Amino acid sequence: MSTPPLASGPEGPSALRPLLDTVLDALQEGGAARGGPLPAGGPEAVARRMRETVGEVLPQQGTDDALRLLVHALAEGSADPADPLCAAHLHCPPLAVATAADLAASALNPSLDSWDQAPAASALEALVTKALAHEAQMADALVTTGGTESNQLALLLAREAHGGVRLVCGANSHHSLHRAAWLLGLPDPVVVPAPAGTMDPAALDEALTELSGPLLVTATAGTTDAGLIDPLPDIADLCAAHGARLHIDAAYGGGLLFSDRHRARLDGLDRAHTVTLDLHKLGWQPVAAGLLAVKDPHDLTALAHHADYLNADDDTEAGLPDLLGRSLRTTRRPDILKIAVTLKTLGRHGIGQLVDQVCAHAEELADLIAAHPGFELYDRPTISTILFRPTHATDDAVATVRRTLLHEGRAVLGRATLDSRRWLKATLLNPHTRPGDLAALLKLVEGHTPQ
């Protein structure tokens, strides 16, 4: 067997072209074989088909058909976020231009742990992170793998800035904040009630009055259950009055910054010390595309780290950028490229239009639910998430409807528990969704609800 070709170098593009045709054909054929938003049959059927396709994982002799076979199997067995009936999670269909840029990142394979591995990528990252931080009226931003890493970094920076910190968060906050407090050896978080799905400012005021020592309050701009936004100005006022640090988890809602119509919902975001942003949600990027924006760039000195083979002192003094302080990770792929290409291709107006479209689709679905006697609407959408349930259905029936649709491969809906009741969750992130798709989704739920 001859030595396999490489993806980069002078011969890289020629080697990739026929393989891209193979991948694209397998994606199309696999999607057609799936025939819906996700594969039918449930976990056992999907696992069985994958075992049959893969066979021996590491055979003694390889096969030239492996790329086609496995891409086809993955496409056939995937939940497709571009299908309008795949609407459970903050799982966006990525833009074609962003996905194409991601191919270039994979082919060139820059590693952002030292300048000599990523000269252009490091310069691009510095430009784009500063620009995105400016959107949130912050000073700088780090690239992360998503909201979980961003939240963990926010707690770490707060701990280092104050020599220890106690987390105060709403009952509606993301689970990653509790895990981050545990990982960082911080005290158990103080949980503030969120009786209507958002943090109660009066309860926060009471908690901050009773607590002492350095405190970090975390607010949420876009909860994972209903897409709700905490009262950010009120929370910022309380943090200022009590001398507490403020972090805002805007992994979901941060995309509203691009929309002239909806960005006012994020009033108060600029008063945070740190902000989590996530462009593989309302940014239509392939995973991963997270950011942590910081108000005070001096906070980032806590991440400074020395490894002589990557950032020797004399190299840094000679002008080679030091990249180790830009992440807790060492090897990092250039996720900034797809983001930069998207921003430059669509511009603020184009991205804002996508945000406006999915928010409008959520309003349309809410209208359909409110007008339908067979469904109960939890509330009007704040961003693009809608909670609803069949009228008079039990919680068990709601869960059964969801699992039945999943098992049949007909629709992907999420679930949430609010007001001590179980709701079906539709998170609309596909700007190509049409009113007929929304009506079809409700028809499926209606047809699968036990009478």
GROMACS .gro file of C-alpha atoms in nm:
model
  451
    1MET     CA    1   0.000   0.000   0.000
    2SER     CA    2   0.137   0.339  -0.096
    3THR     CA    3   0.175   0.617   0.160
    4PRO     CA    4  -0.165   0.792   0.192
    5PRO     CA    5  -0.181   1.155   0.078
    6LEU     CA    6  -0.191   1.452   0.315
    7ALA     CA    7  -0.462   1.719   0.331
    8SER     CA    8  -0.224   2.015   0.324
    9GLY     CA    9   0.090   2.094   0.131
   10PRO     CA   10   0.111   2.138  -0.248
   11GLU     CA   11  -0.074   1.814  -0.323
   12GLY     CA   12  -0.337   1.851  -0.051
   13PRO     CA   13  -0.617   2.012  -0.254
   14SER     CA   14  -0.582   1.755  -0.531
   15ALA     CA   15  -0.598   1.474  -0.277
   16LEU     CA   16  -0.905   1.622  -0.109
   17ARG     CA   17  -1.120   1.691  -0.418
   18PRO     CA   18  -1.224   1.332  -0.496
   19LEU     CA   19  -1.269   1.261  -0.126
   20LEU     CA   20  -1.503   1.559  -0.094
   21ASP     CA   21  -1.718   1.416  -0.371
   22THR     CA   22  -1.729   1.088  -0.179
   23VAL     CA   23  -1.828   1.265   0.144
   24LEU     CA   24  -2.094   1.482  -0.018
   25ASP     CA   25  -2.249   1.185  -0.200
   26ALA     CA   26  -2.248   0.977   0.119
   27LEU     CA   27  -2.408   1.262   0.316
   28GLN     CA   28  -2.684   1.294   0.058
   29GLU     CA   29  -2.747   0.921   0.028
   30GLY     CA   30  -2.731   0.866   0.403
   31GLY     CA   31  -2.975   1.148   0.467
   32ALA     CA   32  -3.213   1.007   0.208
   33ALA     CA   33  -3.189   0.663   0.371
   34ARG     CA   34  -3.274   0.817   0.708
   35GLY     CA   35  -3.582   0.977   0.557
   36GLY     CA   36  -3.662   1.211   0.846
   37PRO     CA   37  -3.521   1.422   1.127
   38LEU     CA   38  -3.358   1.124   1.299
   39PRO     CA   39  -3.329   0.747   1.247
   40ALA     CA   40  -3.622   0.525   1.336
   41GLY     CA   41  -3.599   0.235   1.578
   42GLY     CA   42  -3.438   0.394   1.881
   43PRO     CA   43  -3.091   0.337   2.032
   44GLU     CA   44  -3.077  -0.039   1.981
   45ALA     CA   45  -3.158  -0.021   1.611
   46VAL     CA   46  -2.907   0.260   1.549
   47ALA     CA   47  -2.632   0.080   1.742
   48ARG     CA   48  -2.701  -0.245   1.556
   49ARG     CA   49  -2.679  -0.078   1.214
   50MET     CA   50  -2.356   0.092   1.313
   51ARG     CA   51  -2.203  -0.235   1.436
   52GLU     CA   52  -2.295  -0.403   1.110
   53THR     CA   53  -2.144  -0.123   0.904
   54VAL     CA   54  -1.821  -0.093   1.099
   55GLY     CA   55  -1.753  -0.461   1.146
   56GLU     CA   56  -1.396  -0.493   1.269
   57VAL     CA   57  -1.287  -0.149   1.393
   58LEU     CA   58  -0.915  -0.208   1.335
   59PRO     CA   59  -0.879  -0.469   1.059
   60GLN     CA   60  -0.544  -0.612   0.966
   61GLN     CA   61  -0.586  -0.468   0.618
   62GLY     CA   62  -0.773  -0.149   0.551
   63THR     CA   63  -1.043  -0.079   0.290
   64ASP     CA   64  -1.066   0.205   0.042
   65ASP     CA   65  -1.444   0.226   0.092
   66ALA     CA   66  -1.430   0.316   0.462
   67LEU     CA   67  -1.491   0.689   0.408
   68ARG     CA   68  -1.808   0.634   0.206
   69LEU     CA   69  -1.941   0.360   0.434
   70LEU     CA   70  -1.893   0.543   0.762
   71VAL     CA   71  -2.008   0.885   0.644
   72HIS     CA   72  -2.319   0.723   0.497
   73ALA     CA   73  -2.380   0.538   0.826
   74LEU     CA   74  -2.330   0.854   1.030
   75ALA     CA   75  -2.566   1.055   0.810
   76GLU     CA   76  -2.829   0.782   0.814
   77GLY     CA   77  -2.805   0.757   1.191
   78SER     CA   78  -2.787   1.128   1.278
   79ALA     CA   79  -3.039   1.374   1.415
   80ASP     CA   80  -3.036   1.640   1.145
   81PRO     CA   81  -3.066   1.993   1.292
   82ALA     CA   82  -3.152   2.125   0.946
   83ASP     CA   83  -3.476   1.927   0.944
   84PRO     CA   84  -3.759   2.157   1.062
   85LEU     CA   85  -3.896   1.874   1.277
   86CYS     CA   86  -3.566   1.846   1.466
   87ALA     CA   87  -3.630   2.113   1.727
   88ALA     CA   88  -3.539   1.980   2.070
   89HIS     CA   89  -3.217   2.147   2.167
   90LEU     CA   90  -2.986   2.444   2.118
   91HIS     CA   91  -2.842   2.242   1.831
   92CYS     CA   92  -2.823   2.464   1.526
   93PRO     CA   93  -2.796   2.370   1.159
   94PRO     CA   94  -2.454   2.510   1.062
   95LEU     CA   95  -2.418   2.752   0.773
   96ALA     CA   96  -2.263   2.607   0.459
   97VAL     CA   97  -2.001   2.883   0.444
   98ALA     CA   98  -1.897   2.817   0.805
   99THR     CA   99  -1.872   2.444   0.740
  100ALA     CA  100  -1.658   2.505   0.431
  101ALA     CA  101  -1.428   2.725   0.638
  102ASP     CA  102  -1.403   2.448   0.895
  103LEU     CA  103  -1.268   2.220   0.624
  104ALA     CA  104  -0.984   2.464   0.564
  105ALA     CA  105  -0.912   2.473   0.936
  106SER     CA  106  -0.893   2.093   0.943
  107ALA     CA  107  -0.676   2.074   0.633
  108LEU     CA  108  -0.423   2.334   0.745
  109ASN     CA  109  -0.443   2.213   1.106
  110PRO     CA  110  -0.299   2.517   1.286
  111SER     CA  111  -0.258   2.463   1.659
  112LEU     CA  112  -0.305   2.773   1.869
  113ASP     CA  113  -0.062   2.685   2.145
  114SER     CA  114   0.235   2.866   1.990
  115TRP     CA  115   0.276   3.129   1.720
  116ASP     CA  116   0.506   2.915   1.508
  117GLN     CA  117   0.225   2.659   1.468
  118ALA     CA  118  -0.043   2.915   1.380
  119PRO     CA  119   0.096   3.248   1.257
  120ALA     CA  120  -0.209   3.369   1.063
  121ALA     CA  121  -0.465   3.195   1.285
  122SER     CA  122  -0.329   3.365   1.597
  123ALA     CA  123  -0.350   3.706   1.429
  124LEU     CA  124  -0.703   3.634   1.306
  125GLU     CA  125  -0.813   3.520   1.651
  126ALA     CA  126  -0.684   3.841   1.810
  127LEU     CA  127  -0.877   4.055   1.560
  128VAL     CA  128  -1.206   3.866   1.578
  129THR     CA  129  -1.217   3.814   1.954
  130LYS     CA  130  -1.162   4.187   2.012
  131ALA     CA  131  -1.442   4.270   1.766
  132LEU     CA  132  -1.687   4.025   1.925
  133ALA     CA  133  -1.599   4.147   2.273
  134HIS     CA  134  -1.678   4.500   2.154
  135GLU     CA  135  -2.026   4.382   2.052
  136ALA     CA  136  -2.091   4.304   2.418
  137GLN     CA  137  -1.911   4.621   2.532
  138MET     CA  138  -1.630   4.412   2.677
  139ALA     CA  139  -1.254   4.455   2.637
  140ASP     CA  140  -1.143   4.113   2.516
  141ALA     CA  141  -1.263   3.758   2.463
  142LEU     CA  142  -1.122   3.407   2.469
  143VAL     CA  143  -1.228   3.128   2.235
  144THR     CA  144  -1.376   2.828   2.417
  145THR     CA  145  -1.548   2.502   2.333
  146GLY     CA  146  -1.885   2.641   2.443
  147GLY     CA  147  -2.088   2.760   2.739
  148THR     CA  148  -1.958   2.499   2.983
  149GLU     CA  149  -1.592   2.593   2.936
  150SER     CA  150  -1.677   2.965   2.930
  151ASN     CA  151  -1.866   2.942   3.259
  152GLN     CA  152  -1.586   2.746   3.419
  153LEU     CA  153  -1.334   3.009   3.305
  154ALA     CA  154  -1.554   3.287   3.444
  155LEU     CA  155  -1.553   3.123   3.788
  156LEU     CA  156  -1.179   3.063   3.768
  157LEU     CA  157  -1.106   3.428   3.682
  158ALA     CA  158  -1.331   3.546   3.965
  159ARG     CA  159  -1.160   3.314   4.212
  160GLU     CA  160  -0.815   3.431   4.111
  161ALA     CA  161  -0.910   3.799   4.108
  162HIS     CA  162  -1.049   3.788   4.461
  163GLY     CA  163  -0.849   3.513   4.627
  164GLY     CA  164  -1.156   3.292   4.650
  165VAL     CA  165  -1.522   3.349   4.574
  166ARG     CA  166  -1.870   3.217   4.660
  167LEU     CA  167  -2.105   3.154   4.368
  168VAL     CA  168  -2.459   3.293   4.390
  169CYS     CA  169  -2.681   3.171   4.107
  170GLY     CA  170  -3.046   3.135   4.020
  171ALA     CA  171  -3.235   2.809   4.039
  172ASN     CA  172  -3.268   2.851   3.662
  173SER     CA  173  -2.892   2.863   3.601
  174HIS     CA  174  -2.706   2.620   3.377
  175HIS     CA  175  -2.582   2.298   3.535
  176SER     CA  176  -2.225   2.376   3.425
  177LEU     CA  177  -2.197   2.649   3.690
  178HIS     CA  178  -2.251   2.401   3.973
  179ARG     CA  179  -2.003   2.161   3.816
  180ALA     CA  180  -1.750   2.442   3.773
  181ALA     CA  181  -1.779   2.537   4.140
  182TRP     CA  182  -1.713   2.172   4.230
  183LEU     CA  183  -1.418   2.140   3.991
  184LEU     CA  184  -1.259   2.461   4.123
  185GLY     CA  185  -1.296   2.362   4.488
  186LEU     CA  186  -1.535   2.646   4.564
  187PRO     CA  187  -1.803   2.632   4.836
  188ASP     CA  188  -2.143   2.498   4.740
  189PRO     CA  189  -2.330   2.763   4.539
  190VAL     CA  190  -2.600   2.972   4.702
  191VAL     CA  191  -2.911   2.912   4.492
  192VAL     CA  192  -3.158   3.200   4.458
  193PRO     CA  193  -3.522   3.116   4.376
  194ALA     CA  194  -3.648   3.165   4.021
  195PRO     CA  195  -4.023   3.119   4.072
  196ALA     CA  196  -4.126   3.235   3.725
  197GLY     CA  197  -3.825   3.084   3.548
  198THR     CA  198  -3.605   3.390   3.607
  199MET     CA  199  -3.402   3.496   3.908
  200ASP     CA  200  -3.601   3.684   4.175
  201PRO     CA  201  -3.422   4.018   4.243
  202ALA     CA  202  -3.576   4.051   4.590
  203ALA     CA  203  -3.445   3.707   4.686
  204LEU     CA  204  -3.105   3.796   4.540
  205ASP     CA  205  -3.096   4.117   4.745
  206GLU     CA  206  -3.174   3.919   5.059
  207ALA     CA  207  -2.902   3.663   4.984
  208LEU     CA  208  -2.638   3.927   4.912
  209THR     CA  209  -2.729   4.110   5.232
  210GLU     CA  210  -2.678   3.798   5.443
  211LEU     CA  211  -2.360   3.671   5.273
  212SER     CA  212  -2.007   3.797   5.329
  213GLY     CA  213  -1.676   3.767   5.149
  214PRO     CA  214  -1.610   3.788   4.776
  215LEU     CA  215  -1.926   3.693   4.584
  216LEU     CA  216  -1.987   3.606   4.220
  217VAL     CA  217  -2.344   3.642   4.098
  218THR     CA  218  -2.432   3.464   3.775
  219ALA     CA  219  -2.734   3.569   3.572
  220THR     CA  220  -2.873   3.394   3.266
  221ALA     CA  221  -2.965   3.546   2.931
  222GLY     CA  222  -3.143   3.257   2.765
  223THR     CA  223  -3.225   2.961   2.988
  224THR     CA  224  -3.199   2.615   2.838
  225ASP     CA  225  -3.553   2.519   2.938
  226ALA     CA  226  -3.763   2.815   2.815
  227GLY     CA  227  -3.516   3.064   2.671
  228LEU     CA  228  -3.590   3.318   2.946
  229ILE     CA  229  -3.372   3.617   3.032
  230ASP     CA  230  -3.311   3.723   3.389
  231PRO     CA  231  -3.381   4.091   3.480
  232LEU     CA  232  -3.024   4.193   3.399
  233PRO     CA  233  -3.042   4.566   3.491
  234ASP     CA  234  -3.192   4.488   3.833
  235ILE     CA  235  -2.933   4.219   3.899
  236ALA     CA  236  -2.650   4.451   3.791
  237ASP     CA  237  -2.780   4.721   4.026
  238LEU     CA  238  -2.781   4.476   4.318
  239CYS     CA  239  -2.430   4.354   4.239
  240ALA     CA  240  -2.305   4.713   4.231
  241ALA     CA  241  -2.480   4.796   4.559
  242HIS     CA  242  -2.340   4.490   4.738
  243GLY     CA  243  -1.994   4.491   4.577
  244ALA     CA  244  -2.046   4.154   4.408
  245ARG     CA  245  -1.890   4.048   4.081
  246LEU     CA  246  -2.133   3.970   3.796
  247HIS     CA  247  -2.110   3.701   3.531
  248ILE     CA  248  -2.382   3.667   3.267
  249ASP     CA  249  -2.430   3.336   3.091
  250ALA     CA  250  -2.556   3.450   2.751
  251ALA     CA  251  -2.464   3.132   2.567
  252TYR     CA  252  -2.810   3.126   2.409
  253GLY     CA  253  -2.930   3.484   2.422
  254GLY     CA  254  -2.600   3.646   2.324
  255GLY     CA  255  -2.690   3.608   1.958
  256LEU     CA  256  -2.955   3.878   2.007
  257LEU     CA  257  -2.669   4.129   2.002
  258PHE     CA  258  -2.666   4.102   1.623
  259SER     CA  259  -3.035   4.196   1.593
  260ASP     CA  260  -3.143   4.561   1.593
  261ARG     CA  261  -3.493   4.441   1.674
  262HIS     CA  262  -3.408   4.222   1.973
  263ARG     CA  263  -3.078   4.338   2.123
  264ALA     CA  264  -3.255   4.561   2.379
  265ARG     CA  265  -3.353   4.240   2.559
  266LEU     CA  266  -2.988   4.222   2.664
  267ASP     CA  267  -2.982   4.564   2.833
  268GLY     CA  268  -2.752   4.532   3.132
  269LEU     CA  269  -2.518   4.283   2.964
  270ASP     CA  270  -2.250   4.551   2.940
  271ARG     CA  271  -2.238   4.580   3.320
  272ALA     CA  272  -2.106   4.227   3.370
  273HIS     CA  273  -1.744   4.149   3.451
  274THR     CA  274  -1.757   3.842   3.225
  275VAL     CA  275  -2.003   3.718   2.963
  276THR     CA  276  -2.046   3.373   2.809
  277LEU     CA  277  -2.126   3.376   2.436
  278ASP     CA  278  -2.184   3.075   2.215
  279LEU     CA  279  -2.202   3.097   1.836
  280HIS     CA  280  -2.289   2.731   1.782
  281LYS     CA  281  -2.636   2.828   1.904
  282LEU     CA  282  -2.767   3.161   1.768
  283GLY     CA  283  -2.466   3.193   1.539
  284TRP     CA  284  -2.511   2.890   1.313
  285GLN     CA  285  -2.156   2.761   1.354
  286PRO     CA  286  -2.039   2.401   1.351
  287VAL     CA  287  -1.945   2.289   1.702
  288ALA     CA  288  -1.743   2.430   1.872
  289ALA     CA  289  -1.767   2.809   1.873
  290GLY     CA  290  -1.778   2.948   2.227
  291LEU     CA  291  -1.636   3.267   2.377
  292LEU     CA  292  -1.581   3.422   2.717
  293ALA     CA  293  -1.577   3.802   2.704
  294VAL     CA  294  -1.411   3.998   2.986
  295LYS     CA  295  -1.455   4.360   3.095
  296ASP     CA  296  -1.108   4.393   3.250
  297PRO     CA  297  -0.831   4.239   3.039
  298HIS     CA  298  -0.607   4.228   3.347
  299ASP     CA  299  -0.822   3.941   3.473
  300LEU     CA  300  -0.667   3.726   3.202
  301THR     CA  301  -0.323   3.743   3.364
  302ALA     CA  302  -0.445   3.461   3.588
  303LEU     CA  303  -0.415   3.230   3.286
  304ALA     CA  304  -0.047   3.312   3.224
  305HIS     CA  305   0.161   2.997   3.192
  306HIS     CA  306   0.515   2.917   3.084
  307ALA     CA  307   0.641   2.621   2.883
  308ASP     CA  308   0.985   2.682   2.736
  309TYR     CA  309   0.919   2.489   2.416
  310LEU     CA  310   0.609   2.699   2.342
  311ASN     CA  311   0.667   3.048   2.487
  312ALA     CA  312   1.028   3.088   2.589
  313ASP     CA  313   1.103   3.422   2.752
  314ASP     CA  314   1.353   3.529   2.489
  315ASP     CA  315   1.107   3.445   2.208
  316THR     CA  316   0.837   3.651   2.377
  317GLU     CA  317   1.078   3.940   2.430
  318ALA     CA  318   1.172   3.915   2.062
  319GLY     CA  319   0.808   3.971   1.964
  320LEU     CA  320   0.663   3.622   1.915
  321PRO     CA  321   0.308   3.626   2.059
  322ASP     CA  322   0.248   3.419   2.373
  323LEU     CA  323  -0.069   3.210   2.320
  324LEU     CA  324  -0.071   2.992   2.632
  325GLY     CA  325  -0.249   3.258   2.834
  326ARG     CA  326  -0.543   3.257   2.592
  327SER     CA  327  -0.686   2.925   2.710
  328LEU     CA  328  -0.662   2.646   2.965
  329ARG     CA  329  -0.616   2.414   2.671
  330THR     CA  330  -0.280   2.365   2.499
  331THR     CA  331  -0.357   2.226   2.155
  332ARG     CA  332  -0.643   2.432   2.006
  333ARG     CA  333  -0.785   2.418   1.657
  334PRO     CA  334  -0.857   2.752   1.481
  335ASP     CA  335  -1.232   2.764   1.549
  336ILE     CA  336  -1.208   3.138   1.491
  337LEU     CA  337  -1.178   3.088   1.113
  338LYS     CA  338  -1.536   2.973   1.057
  339ILE     CA  339  -1.661   3.252   1.283
  340ALA     CA  340  -1.457   3.513   1.095
  341VAL     CA  341  -1.575   3.386   0.757
  342THR     CA  342  -1.938   3.398   0.873
  343LEU     CA  343  -1.910   3.751   1.012
  344LYS     CA  344  -1.741   3.877   0.696
  345THR     CA  345  -1.980   3.696   0.460
  346LEU     CA  346  -2.310   3.786   0.626
  347GLY     CA  347  -2.223   4.103   0.813
  348ARG     CA  348  -2.416   4.229   1.112
  349HIS     CA  349  -2.730   4.275   0.902
  350GLY     CA  350  -2.725   3.922   0.762
  351ILE     CA  351  -2.671   3.753   1.097
  352GLY     CA  352  -2.933   3.978   1.254
  353GLN     CA  353  -3.182   3.871   0.990
  354LEU     CA  354  -3.127   3.505   1.081
  355VAL     CA  355  -3.187   3.587   1.448
  356ASP     CA  356  -3.503   3.780   1.360
  357GLN     CA  357  -3.630   3.492   1.145
  358VAL     CA  358  -3.603   3.224   1.413
  359CYS     CA  359  -3.757   3.454   1.672
  360ALA     CA  360  -4.045   3.521   1.431
  361HIS     CA  361  -4.090   3.147   1.374
  362ALA     CA  362  -4.122   3.099   1.748
  363GLU     CA  363  -4.395   3.363   1.759
  364GLU     CA  364  -4.575   3.185   1.473
  365LEU     CA  365  -4.561   2.852   1.654
  366ALA     CA  366  -4.686   3.016   1.973
  367ASP     CA  367  -4.980   3.160   1.776
  368LEU     CA  368  -5.066   2.815   1.636
  369ILE     CA  369  -5.053   2.658   1.982
  370ALA     CA  370  -5.258   2.933   2.145
  371ALA     CA  371  -5.529   2.898   1.879
  372HIS     CA  372  -5.545   2.519   1.908
  373PRO     CA  373  -5.788   2.381   2.169
  374GLY     CA  374  -5.584   2.063   2.198
  375PHE     CA  375  -5.271   2.238   2.326
  376GLU     CA  376  -5.167   2.455   2.617
  377LEU     CA  377  -4.896   2.721   2.568
  378TYR     CA  378  -4.663   2.788   2.862
  379ASP     CA  379  -4.590   3.150   2.762
  380ARG     CA  380  -4.497   3.368   2.468
  381PRO     CA  381  -4.137   3.308   2.357
  382THR     CA  382  -3.857   3.533   2.479
  383ILE     CA  383  -3.610   3.415   2.214
  384SER     CA  384  -3.689   3.110   1.998
  385THR     CA  385  -3.797   2.845   2.251
  386ILE     CA  386  -4.161   2.746   2.302
  387LEU     CA  387  -4.301   2.520   2.572
  388PHE     CA  388  -4.635   2.351   2.520
  389ARG     CA  389  -4.828   2.038   2.613
  390PRO     CA  390  -5.141   1.857   2.503
  391THR     CA  391  -5.441   1.985   2.697
  392HIS     CA  392  -5.536   1.760   2.991
  393ALA     CA  393  -5.243   1.525   2.927
  394THR     CA  394  -5.058   1.377   3.224
  395ASP     CA  395  -4.685   1.430   3.269
  396ASP     CA  396  -4.629   1.065   3.180
  397ALA     CA  397  -4.831   1.108   2.861
  398VAL     CA  398  -4.622   1.411   2.762
  399ALA     CA  399  -4.301   1.212   2.808
  400THR     CA  400  -4.445   0.917   2.615
  401VAL     CA  401  -4.541   1.136   2.317
  402ARG     CA  402  -4.188   1.269   2.296
  403ARG     CA  403  -4.023   0.926   2.316
  404THR     CA  404  -4.267   0.774   2.066
  405LEU     CA  405  -4.185   1.044   1.809
  406LEU     CA  406  -3.814   0.986   1.871
  407HIS     CA  407  -3.845   0.607   1.836
  408GLU     CA  408  -4.040   0.641   1.511
  409GLY     CA  409  -3.793   0.896   1.374
  410ARG     CA  410  -4.076   1.142   1.314
  411ALA     CA  411  -3.976   1.446   1.524
  412VAL     CA  412  -3.723   1.559   1.782
  413LEU     CA  413  -3.877   1.760   2.067
  414GLY     CA  414  -3.720   1.843   2.401
  415ARG     CA  415  -3.869   1.839   2.748
  416ALA     CA  416  -3.871   2.080   3.040
  417THR     CA  417  -4.026   2.093   3.385
  418LEU     CA  418  -4.168   2.428   3.493
  419ASP     CA  419  -4.445   2.508   3.741
  420SER     CA  420  -4.411   2.145   3.855
  421ARG     CA  421  -4.540   2.023   3.519
  422ARG     CA  422  -4.373   1.857   3.222
  423TRP     CA  423  -4.373   2.041   2.890
  424LEU     CA  424  -4.269   1.963   2.536
  425LYS     CA  425  -3.997   2.200   2.417
  426ALA     CA  426  -3.944   2.327   2.064
  427THR     CA  427  -3.626   2.527   2.008
  428LEU     CA  428  -3.638   2.686   1.664
  429LEU     CA  429  -3.294   2.757   1.519
  430ASN     CA  430  -3.356   2.683   1.152
  431PRO     CA  431  -3.415   3.007   0.959
  432HIS     CA  432  -3.555   2.805   0.665
  433THR     CA  433  -3.847   2.673   0.869
  434ARG     CA  434  -4.187   2.742   0.706
  435PRO     CA  435  -4.532   2.780   0.863
  436GLY     CA  436  -4.633   2.446   0.715
  437ASP     CA  437  -4.347   2.278   0.902
  438LEU     CA  438  -4.473   2.419   1.231
  439ALA     CA  439  -4.826   2.299   1.161
  440ALA     CA  440  -4.692   1.955   1.071
  441LEU     CA  441  -4.505   1.938   1.401
  442LEU     CA  442  -4.821   2.006   1.599
  443LYS     CA  443  -5.014   1.756   1.388
  444LEU     CA  444  -4.762   1.485   1.477
  445VAL     CA  445  -4.790   1.562   1.848
  446GLU     CA  446  -5.168   1.567   1.826
  447GLY     CA  447  -5.176   1.235   1.645
  448HIS     CA  448  -4.953   1.068   1.903
  449THR     CA  449  -5.123   1.198   2.217
  450PRO     CA  450  -5.316   0.928   2.407
  451GLN     CA  451  -5.688   1.004   2.420
   0.00000   0.00000   0.00000
